Short mmCIF file of C-alpha atoms in Angstrom, two decimals:
data_model
loop_
_atom_site.label_atom_id
_atom_site.label_comp_id
_atom_site.label_asym_id
_atom_site.label_seq_id
_atom_site.Cartn_x
_atom_site.Cartn_y
_atom_site.Cartn_z
CA MET K 1 45.78 -118.43 85.97
CA PHE K 2 42.42 -117.38 84.07
CA CYS K 3 38.60 -116.02 85.35
CA ARG K 4 36.12 -114.35 83.74
CA VAL K 5 33.95 -111.67 85.95
CA LYS K 6 30.46 -110.46 83.95
CA SER K 7 30.09 -106.36 84.12
CA GLY K 8 28.63 -104.78 81.32
CA GLY K 9 28.64 -101.18 79.31
CA VAL K 10 26.40 -98.84 78.10
CA LEU K 11 25.63 -97.13 74.77
CA GLY K 12 23.28 -94.34 74.14
CA ILE K 13 20.78 -95.28 76.81
CA ASP K 14 21.44 -99.24 76.14
CA GLY K 15 23.32 -101.43 78.84
CA PHE K 16 24.94 -104.22 77.00
CA GLU K 17 27.00 -107.05 78.39
CA VAL K 18 30.64 -107.16 79.13
CA ASP K 19 33.30 -109.74 79.90
CA VAL K 20 35.94 -108.95 82.44
CA GLU K 21 38.43 -111.51 81.47
CA VAL K 22 41.68 -111.30 84.22
CA ASP K 23 44.74 -113.32 83.16
CA VAL K 24 48.11 -114.42 85.34
CA SER K 25 50.68 -115.24 84.08
CA PRO K 26 54.48 -116.02 84.46
CA GLY K 27 56.84 -112.57 83.51
CA LEU K 28 58.04 -109.51 84.88
CA PRO K 29 55.07 -107.78 86.94
CA GLN K 30 52.84 -105.67 84.67
CA PHE K 31 49.00 -104.66 84.71
CA ASN K 32 47.78 -104.10 81.03
CA ILE K 33 44.28 -103.44 80.18
CA VAL K 34 43.11 -104.20 76.52
CA GLY K 35 39.30 -104.42 74.26
CA LEU K 36 39.55 -100.92 73.55
CA PRO K 37 39.33 -98.76 77.14
CA ASP K 38 38.83 -95.34 77.09
CA LYS K 39 41.29 -92.98 79.31
CA ALA K 40 39.63 -93.67 82.54
CA ILE K 41 39.82 -97.52 82.04
CA ASN K 42 43.25 -97.30 81.54
CA GLU K 43 43.35 -95.25 84.84
CA ALA K 44 41.98 -98.95 86.60
CA LYS K 45 44.97 -100.16 87.23
CA ASP K 46 46.68 -97.80 89.76
CA ARG K 47 43.30 -97.40 91.43
CA VAL K 48 43.50 -101.44 92.32
CA LYS K 49 46.01 -101.96 93.62
CA SER K 50 45.36 -99.40 95.71
CA ALA K 51 42.45 -99.96 96.58
CA LEU K 52 43.37 -104.36 97.18
CA LYS K 53 46.58 -103.58 98.48
CA ASN K 54 44.84 -100.77 101.52
CA SER K 55 41.85 -103.69 101.95
CA GLY K 56 44.40 -105.73 103.11
CA PHE K 57 45.03 -108.17 99.83
CA SER K 58 48.27 -108.72 98.07
CA ILE K 59 48.26 -108.57 94.08
CA PRO K 60 49.39 -111.03 92.49
CA THR K 61 53.87 -109.89 91.42
CA LYS K 62 53.28 -111.99 87.88
CA LYS K 63 52.20 -110.13 84.61
CA ILE K 64 48.23 -109.48 85.05
CA THR K 65 45.90 -108.81 81.71
CA VAL K 66 42.63 -107.59 81.27
CA ASN K 67 40.65 -107.82 78.94
CA LEU K 68 37.18 -105.98 77.85
CA SER K 69 34.91 -108.53 75.57
CA PRO K 70 34.04 -108.01 72.90
CA SER K 71 36.97 -106.10 72.23
CA HIS K 72 35.46 -103.95 68.68
CA VAL K 73 33.01 -102.09 71.07
CA LYS K 74 34.50 -98.75 72.70
CA LYS K 75 34.56 -98.76 76.39
CA GLN K 76 34.21 -95.97 78.62
CA GLY K 77 33.71 -95.10 82.81
CA THR K 78 35.49 -96.01 85.72
CA LEU K 79 32.64 -99.28 86.34
CA TYR K 80 34.96 -101.80 85.71
CA ASP K 81 36.57 -101.33 88.76
CA LEU K 82 35.25 -103.60 90.70
CA PRO K 83 34.87 -106.09 87.96
CA ILE K 84 38.51 -106.19 87.67
CA ALA K 85 39.35 -106.69 91.14
CA VAL K 86 37.22 -108.85 91.95
CA GLY K 87 38.42 -110.92 88.69
CA ILE K 88 42.23 -110.99 90.58
CA LEU K 89 41.17 -111.85 94.55
CA GLN K 90 38.89 -114.86 92.23
CA ILE K 91 42.67 -115.83 90.72
CA SER K 92 44.44 -115.31 93.90
CA GLY K 93 42.03 -117.81 95.46
CA VAL K 94 40.23 -115.03 97.95
CA VAL K 95 36.90 -115.59 96.93
CA ASP K 96 35.29 -117.02 94.21
CA VAL K 97 32.27 -115.60 91.76
CA PRO K 98 29.27 -116.99 90.47
CA GLN K 99 28.81 -116.93 86.90
CA ASP K 100 26.37 -115.29 86.41
CA VAL K 101 26.71 -112.16 89.04
CA VAL K 102 26.90 -109.05 86.94
CA VAL K 103 29.88 -106.67 89.29
CA LEU K 104 30.02 -103.15 88.67
CA GLY K 105 31.78 -99.78 90.66
CA GLU K 106 34.19 -97.70 90.70
CA LEU K 107 36.70 -97.88 93.44
CA SER K 108 38.69 -95.08 96.18
CA LEU K 109 42.34 -95.43 96.75
CA ASP K 110 40.96 -96.20 100.27
CA GLY K 111 39.02 -99.62 98.90
CA LYS K 112 35.85 -97.69 99.17
CA ILE K 113 33.13 -98.52 96.12
CA ASN K 114 31.92 -95.20 94.28
CA LYS K 115 29.12 -94.75 92.71
CA VAL K 116 28.99 -94.91 88.87
CA MET K 117 26.97 -93.89 85.83
CA GLY K 118 24.16 -96.23 83.75
CA VAL K 119 23.73 -99.00 86.32
CA LEU K 120 19.67 -98.92 84.96
CA PRO K 121 20.18 -99.52 81.72
CA ILE K 122 22.74 -101.73 82.64
CA VAL K 123 20.39 -103.79 84.39
CA LEU K 124 17.20 -103.33 82.38
CA SER K 125 19.36 -104.55 79.06
CA LEU K 126 20.79 -107.26 81.34
CA LYS K 127 17.70 -108.72 82.55
CA GLU K 128 16.60 -109.74 79.26
CA GLU K 129 20.25 -111.76 78.56
CA GLY K 130 18.87 -113.24 81.22
CA TYR K 131 20.79 -112.57 84.71
CA ARG K 132 19.20 -111.47 88.26
CA LYS K 133 22.00 -110.68 90.09
CA PHE K 134 23.81 -107.57 90.44
CA PHE K 135 26.58 -106.23 92.30
CA VAL K 136 26.65 -102.69 92.46
CA PRO K 137 28.13 -99.65 94.74
CA GLU K 138 25.91 -98.62 97.95
CA ALA K 139 25.08 -95.64 96.40
CA ASN K 140 23.47 -96.91 93.02
CA ALA K 141 21.36 -100.38 95.25
CA PHE K 142 18.21 -98.56 94.88
CA GLU K 143 19.03 -96.95 91.31
CA GLY K 144 19.16 -100.78 90.01
CA GLY K 145 16.78 -101.83 92.50
CA ILE K 146 13.75 -100.39 91.19
CA VAL K 147 14.09 -103.23 87.90
CA GLU K 148 11.64 -106.10 89.56
CA GLY K 149 12.70 -109.42 88.52
CA VAL K 150 15.94 -109.12 90.08
CA GLU K 151 18.44 -109.01 93.39
CA VAL K 152 21.03 -106.11 93.82
CA TYR K 153 23.04 -106.28 96.51
CA GLY K 154 24.77 -102.78 97.80
CA PHE K 155 28.44 -102.51 98.53
CA SER K 156 29.81 -100.00 100.27
CA SER K 157 33.61 -101.68 100.17
CA VAL K 158 36.17 -104.52 98.56
CA ASN K 159 35.98 -105.59 102.11
CA GLU K 160 32.10 -105.76 102.38
CA LEU K 161 32.41 -107.64 99.37
CA VAL K 162 34.15 -110.20 100.33
CA GLU K 163 33.22 -110.78 103.26
CA HIS K 164 29.56 -111.31 101.61
CA LEU K 165 31.39 -113.63 98.79
CA LYS K 166 32.95 -115.84 101.66
CA GLY K 167 29.31 -116.40 103.38
CA ILE K 168 31.04 -114.04 106.69
CA LYS K 169 28.43 -111.27 106.54
CA GLN K 170 26.40 -112.02 103.44
CA LYS K 171 24.02 -108.67 102.88
CA ASP K 172 20.08 -109.38 101.52
CA PRO K 173 19.32 -107.77 98.00
CA VAL K 174 17.58 -104.40 98.08
CA LYS K 175 13.59 -104.02 98.37
CA VAL K 176 12.27 -101.09 96.48
CA CYS K 177 8.41 -100.69 96.89
CA ILE K 178 8.01 -99.15 94.12
CA GLU K 179 3.65 -98.22 95.44
CA GLU K 180 5.91 -96.19 98.78
CA LEU K 181 7.60 -94.35 95.42
CA LEU K 182 4.90 -93.30 93.39
CA LYS K 183 2.95 -92.40 95.87
CA ASP K 184 4.87 -89.40 97.00
CA SER K 185 2.79 -86.70 95.54
CA GLU K 186 4.18 -84.30 93.83
CA SER K 187 4.62 -80.89 95.35
CA PHE K 188 5.30 -77.43 93.99
CA ASP K 189 6.40 -74.44 95.57
CA ILE K 190 4.69 -72.47 92.15
CA ASP K 191 1.08 -72.22 91.45
CA LEU K 192 -1.23 -70.84 88.15
CA SER K 193 -2.76 -68.89 90.58
CA ASP K 194 0.15 -67.05 91.25
CA VAL K 195 -0.33 -65.71 87.17
CA TYR K 196 -2.71 -62.38 87.07
CA GLY K 197 -4.84 -61.48 84.16
CA GLN K 198 -3.21 -63.59 80.96
CA THR K 199 -6.44 -64.98 80.19
CA LEU K 200 -5.88 -65.83 76.90
CA ALA K 201 -1.83 -67.04 77.14
CA LYS K 202 -3.11 -69.24 80.44
CA ARG K 203 -5.45 -70.88 78.33
CA ALA K 204 -2.93 -71.28 75.35
CA ILE K 205 -0.79 -73.21 77.90
CA GLU K 206 -3.53 -75.02 79.13
CA ILE K 207 -4.56 -76.89 75.76
CA SER K 208 -0.84 -76.68 75.01
CA CYS K 209 0.25 -79.19 77.66
CA ALA K 210 -2.96 -81.05 76.86
CA GLY K 211 -2.35 -82.40 73.17
CA MET K 212 1.39 -81.77 73.55
CA HIS K 213 1.41 -78.66 71.15
CA HIS K 214 4.60 -76.82 70.93
CA LEU K 215 3.23 -73.23 71.79
CA LEU K 216 5.53 -69.60 71.80
CA LEU K 217 5.17 -66.68 73.79
CA ILE K 218 5.32 -63.25 72.41
CA GLY K 219 5.01 -59.96 74.15
CA PRO K 220 7.21 -57.23 75.88
CA PRO K 221 9.55 -57.89 78.75
CA GLY K 222 8.05 -58.75 82.14
CA ALA K 223 4.16 -59.23 80.23
CA GLY K 224 5.32 -62.76 82.26
CA LYS K 225 6.59 -65.42 79.63
CA SER K 226 8.94 -67.09 81.72
CA MET K 227 6.73 -66.94 84.63
CA LEU K 228 3.91 -68.85 82.17
CA ALA K 229 6.14 -71.25 81.08
CA LYS K 230 8.08 -72.52 84.53
CA ARG K 231 4.08 -72.84 86.44
CA MET K 232 2.98 -75.27 82.90
CA ILE K 233 4.63 -78.36 84.73
CA THR K 234 2.62 -77.99 87.56
CA ILE K 235 -0.58 -78.57 85.50
CA MET K 236 1.23 -81.94 83.62
CA PRO K 237 -0.73 -85.02 84.60
CA PRO K 238 1.69 -87.33 87.21
CA LEU K 239 4.22 -89.90 85.24
CA THR K 240 3.89 -93.31 84.55
CA PHE K 241 5.82 -95.90 86.02
CA GLY K 242 6.93 -96.34 81.85
CA GLU K 243 7.42 -93.04 81.95
CA ALA K 244 9.93 -93.03 84.73
CA ILE K 245 11.75 -95.80 84.35
CA GLU K 246 12.54 -93.48 81.00
CA ILE K 247 13.45 -90.75 82.99
CA THR K 248 15.51 -92.44 85.01
CA ARG K 249 17.17 -94.13 82.11
CA ILE K 250 18.79 -90.94 80.84
CA TYR K 251 19.21 -88.97 83.39
CA SER K 252 20.95 -92.09 84.82
CA VAL K 253 23.71 -92.29 81.76
CA ALA K 254 23.26 -88.35 81.82
CA GLY K 255 25.33 -88.95 85.58
CA LEU K 256 22.28 -86.68 86.85
CA LEU K 257 20.24 -89.19 88.65
CA THR K 258 19.99 -87.52 92.61
CA ASN K 259 16.92 -90.28 93.50
CA ALA K 260 16.46 -93.78 92.89
CA LEU K 261 14.35 -92.96 90.51
CA ILE K 262 12.70 -89.52 88.54
CA LYS K 263 8.85 -88.64 89.57
CA THR K 264 8.59 -85.46 88.17
CA ARG K 265 8.29 -84.59 84.35
CA PRO K 266 11.57 -82.33 83.71
CA PHE K 267 11.83 -78.73 83.17
CA ARG K 268 14.99 -77.59 80.95
CA SER K 269 15.95 -74.09 80.80
CA PRO K 270 18.95 -73.79 78.52
CA HIS K 271 20.84 -70.71 78.53
CA HIS K 272 20.22 -68.74 74.94
CA THR K 273 24.48 -69.20 74.59
CA ALA K 274 24.06 -73.01 74.18
CA SER K 275 25.62 -75.11 71.74
CA ASP K 276 23.93 -77.60 69.43
CA VAL K 277 25.75 -80.39 70.98
CA ALA K 278 24.91 -79.16 73.92
CA LEU K 279 20.81 -79.01 73.08
CA ILE K 280 21.07 -81.87 70.62
CA GLY K 281 23.45 -84.34 72.61
CA GLY K 282 27.29 -85.36 71.04
CA GLY K 283 30.35 -85.84 72.11
CA THR K 284 33.53 -88.48 71.85
CA PHE K 285 30.62 -90.42 74.06
CA PRO K 286 27.52 -89.61 72.99
CA THR K 287 25.39 -87.91 76.01
CA PRO K 288 22.00 -87.04 76.00
CA GLY K 289 21.33 -83.10 74.83
CA GLU K 290 18.54 -80.69 77.06
CA ILE K 291 16.23 -82.29 74.44
CA SER K 292 16.63 -85.28 75.67
CA LEU K 293 16.84 -84.32 79.74
CA ALA K 294 13.41 -82.99 78.81
CA HIS K 295 11.68 -86.14 77.37
CA ARG K 296 8.12 -86.49 78.42
CA GLY K 297 8.32 -82.98 80.28
CA ILE K 298 9.04 -79.69 78.70
CA LEU K 299 12.34 -77.75 77.19
CA PHE K 300 11.50 -73.87 77.78
CA LEU K 301 13.86 -71.58 75.57
CA ASP K 302 13.84 -68.63 76.96
CA GLU K 303 14.88 -65.65 74.33
CA MET K 304 14.43 -68.06 71.77
CA VAL K 305 15.18 -65.78 69.08
CA GLU K 306 18.96 -65.16 70.76
CA PHE K 307 19.67 -69.17 69.98
CA SER K 308 22.34 -69.34 67.22
CA LYS K 309 20.53 -70.60 64.18
CA LYS K 310 22.31 -74.20 63.93
CA ALA K 311 21.01 -74.72 67.71
CA LEU K 312 17.49 -74.05 66.58
CA GLU K 313 17.64 -75.59 63.30
CA ALA K 314 19.05 -78.97 65.04
CA LEU K 315 15.94 -79.22 66.83
CA ARG K 316 13.46 -79.44 63.22
CA GLN K 317 14.43 -83.74 63.11
CA PRO K 318 13.28 -84.25 67.30
CA MET K 319 10.25 -82.10 67.83
CA GLU K 320 8.83 -84.13 65.00
CA ASP K 321 10.26 -87.60 65.40
CA GLY K 322 10.16 -87.61 69.78
CA PHE K 323 14.36 -88.81 69.12
CA VAL K 324 17.69 -88.29 68.07
CA HIS K 325 20.63 -90.09 66.45
CA ILE K 326 23.76 -88.83 67.05
CA THR K 327 26.63 -90.98 64.52
CA ARG K 328 30.34 -90.75 65.16
CA ALA K 329 33.63 -92.90 64.35
CA GLY K 330 32.72 -95.50 67.04
CA GLY K 331 28.83 -95.88 65.65
CA ARG K 332 25.36 -94.79 66.79
CA VAL K 333 23.23 -93.55 69.07
CA ARG K 334 19.67 -93.45 69.61
CA PHE K 335 18.38 -90.57 72.73
CA PRO K 336 14.52 -90.50 73.23
CA ALA K 337 13.28 -87.17 72.59
CA HIS K 338 9.58 -86.35 73.17
CA PHE K 339 9.66 -83.03 74.47
CA LEU K 340 7.02 -80.61 74.62
CA LEU K 341 9.03 -76.95 73.33
CA VAL K 342 8.23 -73.90 74.71
CA GLY K 343 9.71 -71.13 73.45
CA ALA K 344 9.30 -67.57 74.49
CA ILE K 345 10.29 -63.88 72.35
CA ASN K 346 10.51 -60.42 72.45
CA PRO K 347 8.71 -58.96 69.52
CA CYS K 348 11.58 -56.12 68.87
CA PRO K 349 14.51 -55.51 70.06
CA CYS K 350 13.74 -53.28 72.04
CA GLY K 351 10.51 -55.35 73.47
CA ASN K 352 7.93 -52.64 73.07
CA TYR K 353 6.13 -53.51 69.56
CA GLY K 354 2.98 -54.38 69.86
CA ASN K 355 3.05 -52.94 73.53
CA PRO K 356 -0.61 -50.83 74.30
CA TYR K 357 1.94 -48.85 77.00
CA LYS K 358 5.24 -48.38 75.81
CA ALA K 359 6.27 -47.25 71.89
CA CYS K 360 8.34 -49.00 70.18
CA VAL K 361 11.51 -47.30 68.89
CA CYS K 362 12.44 -49.77 66.51
CA SER K 363 12.51 -49.56 62.25
CA PRO K 364 10.08 -51.97 60.70
CA SER K 365 13.68 -53.72 58.81
CA GLN K 366 15.24 -54.35 62.44
CA ILE K 367 11.67 -55.71 64.12
CA ARG K 368 11.49 -57.82 60.42
CA ASN K 369 15.44 -59.00 61.04
CA TYR K 370 15.14 -59.29 64.76
CA GLN K 371 11.71 -62.22 64.09
CA SER K 372 13.22 -63.72 61.64
CA LYS K 373 15.47 -65.77 63.34
CA LEU K 374 13.31 -67.99 63.80
CA SER K 375 12.91 -69.92 60.61
CA GLY K 376 9.73 -71.18 58.80
CA PRO K 377 10.33 -74.83 59.55
CA ILE K 378 10.64 -73.97 63.09
CA LEU K 379 7.62 -71.51 63.33
CA ASP K 380 5.80 -74.24 61.25
CA ARG K 381 5.80 -76.76 63.77
CA ILE K 382 4.49 -75.25 66.46
CA ASP K 383 0.90 -75.27 66.42
CA LEU K 384 0.86 -72.77 69.32
CA LYS K 385 1.55 -68.93 69.08
CA VAL K 386 -0.08 -66.19 71.60
CA TRP K 387 1.14 -63.02 72.02
CA VAL K 388 1.67 -62.41 75.81
CA GLU K 389 0.10 -58.58 76.65
CA PRO K 390 1.42 -56.59 79.53
CA VAL K 391 -0.65 -56.86 82.92
CA ASN K 392 -3.09 -54.22 83.15
CA LYS K 393 -3.19 -52.46 85.85
CA GLU K 394 -6.78 -53.55 87.26
CA ASP K 395 -5.68 -57.11 87.31
CA LEU K 396 -2.31 -56.35 89.56
CA ILE K 397 -4.56 -54.00 91.72
CA ASN K 398 -7.89 -56.60 92.31
CA ALA K 399 -5.22 -59.66 91.97
CA LYS K 400 -7.18 -62.06 91.19
CA GLY K 401 -5.22 -65.57 89.72
CA GLY K 402 -7.48 -67.12 89.04
CA GLU K 403 -8.10 -71.04 88.64
CA SER K 404 -5.40 -73.57 90.17
CA SER K 405 -2.96 -75.65 88.76
CA HIS K 406 -5.04 -78.45 90.36
CA LYS K 407 -8.37 -77.59 88.29
CA VAL K 408 -6.51 -77.07 85.26
CA ARG K 409 -4.62 -80.19 85.49
CA GLU K 410 -7.75 -82.09 86.20
CA ARG K 411 -9.22 -81.11 82.94
CA ILE K 412 -5.68 -82.63 81.43
CA LYS K 413 -5.56 -85.59 83.20
CA ARG K 414 -9.27 -86.72 81.12
CA ALA K 415 -7.64 -85.00 77.69
CA PHE K 416 -4.83 -87.27 78.48
CA GLU K 417 -7.01 -90.31 79.25
CA ALA K 418 -9.15 -89.66 75.46
CA GLN K 419 -5.94 -89.93 73.74
CA LYS K 420 -5.04 -93.06 75.33
CA GLU K 421 -7.93 -94.35 74.49
CA ARG K 422 -8.17 -92.73 70.91
CA PHE K 423 -4.51 -93.42 69.36
CA LYS K 424 -4.18 -97.67 71.33
CA GLY K 425 -1.93 -99.72 69.83
CA SER K 426 -0.75 -96.87 67.62
CA HIS K 427 3.08 -94.94 67.72
CA THR K 428 1.20 -91.72 67.90
CA LEU K 429 0.05 -90.32 71.66
CA PHE K 430 -0.97 -87.07 71.31
CA ASN K 431 -3.26 -85.34 69.37
CA GLY K 432 -0.04 -82.60 68.39
CA ARG K 433 1.68 -85.29 67.12
CA MET K 434 -1.42 -86.78 65.20
CA LYS K 435 0.14 -87.65 61.08
CA GLU K 436 -2.34 -85.84 58.23
CA LYS K 437 -3.91 -89.58 57.68
CA GLU K 438 -4.47 -89.44 61.30
CA VAL K 439 -5.89 -86.00 61.82
CA GLU K 440 -8.35 -86.91 59.03
CA LYS K 441 -9.79 -90.16 60.77
CA TYR K 442 -9.70 -88.72 64.14
CA CYS K 443 -10.78 -84.71 63.33
CA THR K 444 -14.15 -85.06 62.76
CA MET K 445 -16.26 -82.09 62.56
CA ASP K 446 -20.31 -81.26 62.94
CA LYS K 447 -21.51 -79.24 59.81
CA ASP K 448 -21.43 -75.76 61.28
CA ALA K 449 -17.79 -76.43 62.14
CA LYS K 450 -17.07 -77.12 58.49
CA SER K 451 -18.56 -74.13 57.39
CA PHE K 452 -16.81 -72.08 59.81
CA LEU K 453 -13.54 -73.27 58.91
CA ARG K 454 -14.15 -72.89 55.31
CA GLN K 455 -14.72 -69.47 55.41
CA ALA K 456 -11.74 -69.39 57.42
CA ILE K 457 -9.26 -70.54 54.94
CA GLU K 458 -10.61 -68.04 52.48
CA ARG K 459 -10.52 -65.26 53.89
CA LEU K 460 -7.24 -65.77 56.10
CA ASN K 461 -5.71 -67.55 52.94
CA LEU K 462 -4.22 -70.09 55.63
CA THR K 463 -2.19 -73.23 53.90
CA GLY K 464 -2.00 -76.84 54.15
CA ARG K 465 -0.15 -76.71 57.08
CA SER K 466 -1.70 -74.06 58.64
CA TYR K 467 -4.86 -76.21 58.24
CA ILE K 468 -3.99 -78.99 59.68
CA ARG K 469 -2.48 -77.49 62.64
CA LEU K 470 -6.12 -75.71 63.56
CA LEU K 471 -7.76 -78.77 63.36
CA LYS K 472 -4.70 -80.53 65.97
CA VAL K 473 -4.85 -77.51 68.34
CA SER K 474 -9.17 -77.91 67.52
CA ARG K 475 -9.11 -81.50 68.97
CA THR K 476 -7.84 -80.95 71.80
CA ILE K 477 -9.55 -78.41 72.70
CA ALA K 478 -12.61 -80.91 72.03
CA ASP K 479 -11.13 -83.18 74.10
CA LEU K 480 -10.80 -80.66 77.38
CA GLU K 481 -14.48 -81.02 77.02
CA GLY K 482 -15.08 -84.27 76.82
CA GLU K 483 -16.31 -83.28 73.29
CA GLU K 484 -16.16 -86.52 70.47
CA VAL K 485 -16.60 -84.35 67.25
CA ILE K 486 -15.52 -80.40 66.79
CA ARG K 487 -17.42 -77.76 66.87
CA LEU K 488 -17.44 -74.09 65.79
CA HIS K 489 -16.32 -73.39 69.06
CA HIS K 490 -13.59 -74.94 68.96
CA ILE K 491 -12.83 -74.43 65.64
CA SER K 492 -13.53 -70.48 66.41
CA GLU K 493 -11.27 -70.49 69.85
CA ALA K 494 -8.11 -72.21 67.92
CA LEU K 495 -7.88 -69.43 65.35
CA GLN K 496 -7.33 -67.37 68.16
CA PHE K 497 -3.30 -68.63 68.47
CA ARG K 498 -2.78 -67.23 65.52
CA VAL K 499 -0.44 -64.37 65.80
CA GLU K 500 0.72 -63.58 62.07
CA ASP K 501 -0.58 -60.64 61.27
CA LYS K 502 0.92 -59.35 64.48
CA LEU K 503 4.49 -60.33 63.06
CA LEU K 504 6.32 -59.01 60.11
CA ILE K 505 7.81 -62.30 59.41
#
């Protein structure tokens, strides 16, 4: 006897259709699973046997063969427990499962249905294949239910699913109100007004967030670099529903999803001992790394020079392209990685080079060697570099924090809207990601700005890359002011974020 139950799998952050084919034939009692299963799937036979037995159902004492099709694609995870169990129940005549229903779920030994990873990408992908009904663990129901145009049913146990299929006690599909989900306002327990002084650094993080320009904060310990970086997330505009789905999809695959929908931009701050695989992603079955978990948000690398050279150099391609390809023997996957890189470094080993209040004890060669841990190609991809001076006594005593995050965020929202209109129909989304031709097209200057920029190029010996970077930053400053044309004071302000003269590299 043979039956087929529809299920799904995940490759990268995309779902694909899987046919769980169950065959029961005469012979010695056996239970075999084929179709390139991983170890977790091979262990499913024991979970399925115990779950069905403890739910009050008998297992055929015959030869049971399960094939996961397509058989040439490697399968992983525990989400095939439930479709295998349902297939056996259908052959036994207990239930009848419609062919247009997709079944996913892990089984406990007592028959409970446990949460699994990757439900959202599977629902999204199989919806495009024409499937509209999904049976998933109750803990995953809201995750799948945020996809419009499908019916997602959540079940807590095998018995509950059987009762539904028999019509004894039918369940309704989960209902998720997207408007209600998005209506919840973001709340942060930190604010930009908590930071005293640091006028130039605050302006730098505003420009960085407004145009998605990668940022490097340089200064002695205790100057407030980490404090500033952590507050950047409070001034970035709220996520759109499309962006929220993108991020939720990544977190679902990574097994880090705690709510139905991620509604705030991610802020990832890995430790400097993180490997290149931890940052970029990888593994035998490739999983997202920190740069993908920071998608549409911020990747903060504190003590950036302490990260391994291999890990930092691996960031070069994703910083420009917005995605990362990971190739393994089983295939190639692509993870999105549109992140804003924010790095923080001390200027020297002792940390006091350039500190007006403490003397540096490092030699010029020690300082140069320390700073050179950041390679030229990485520095070239960072548009904004700002020196964070220690807060002076007056600012600390007077305790004036300046503008609130809400006020700064409103300006950044307007800049986002200007860029959205500018790059409509293009793959480019922000000023910080403009290509050379786009810089030439959109960075129009008035006569005074051109004259001033020409003088700056001659006096500061700006390279071609530095010139492009300067125009991108100037474009964002103009957007923050609602200006169509780049003016002299925009160029002048952008030039403040060059610290090459203070660095020895």
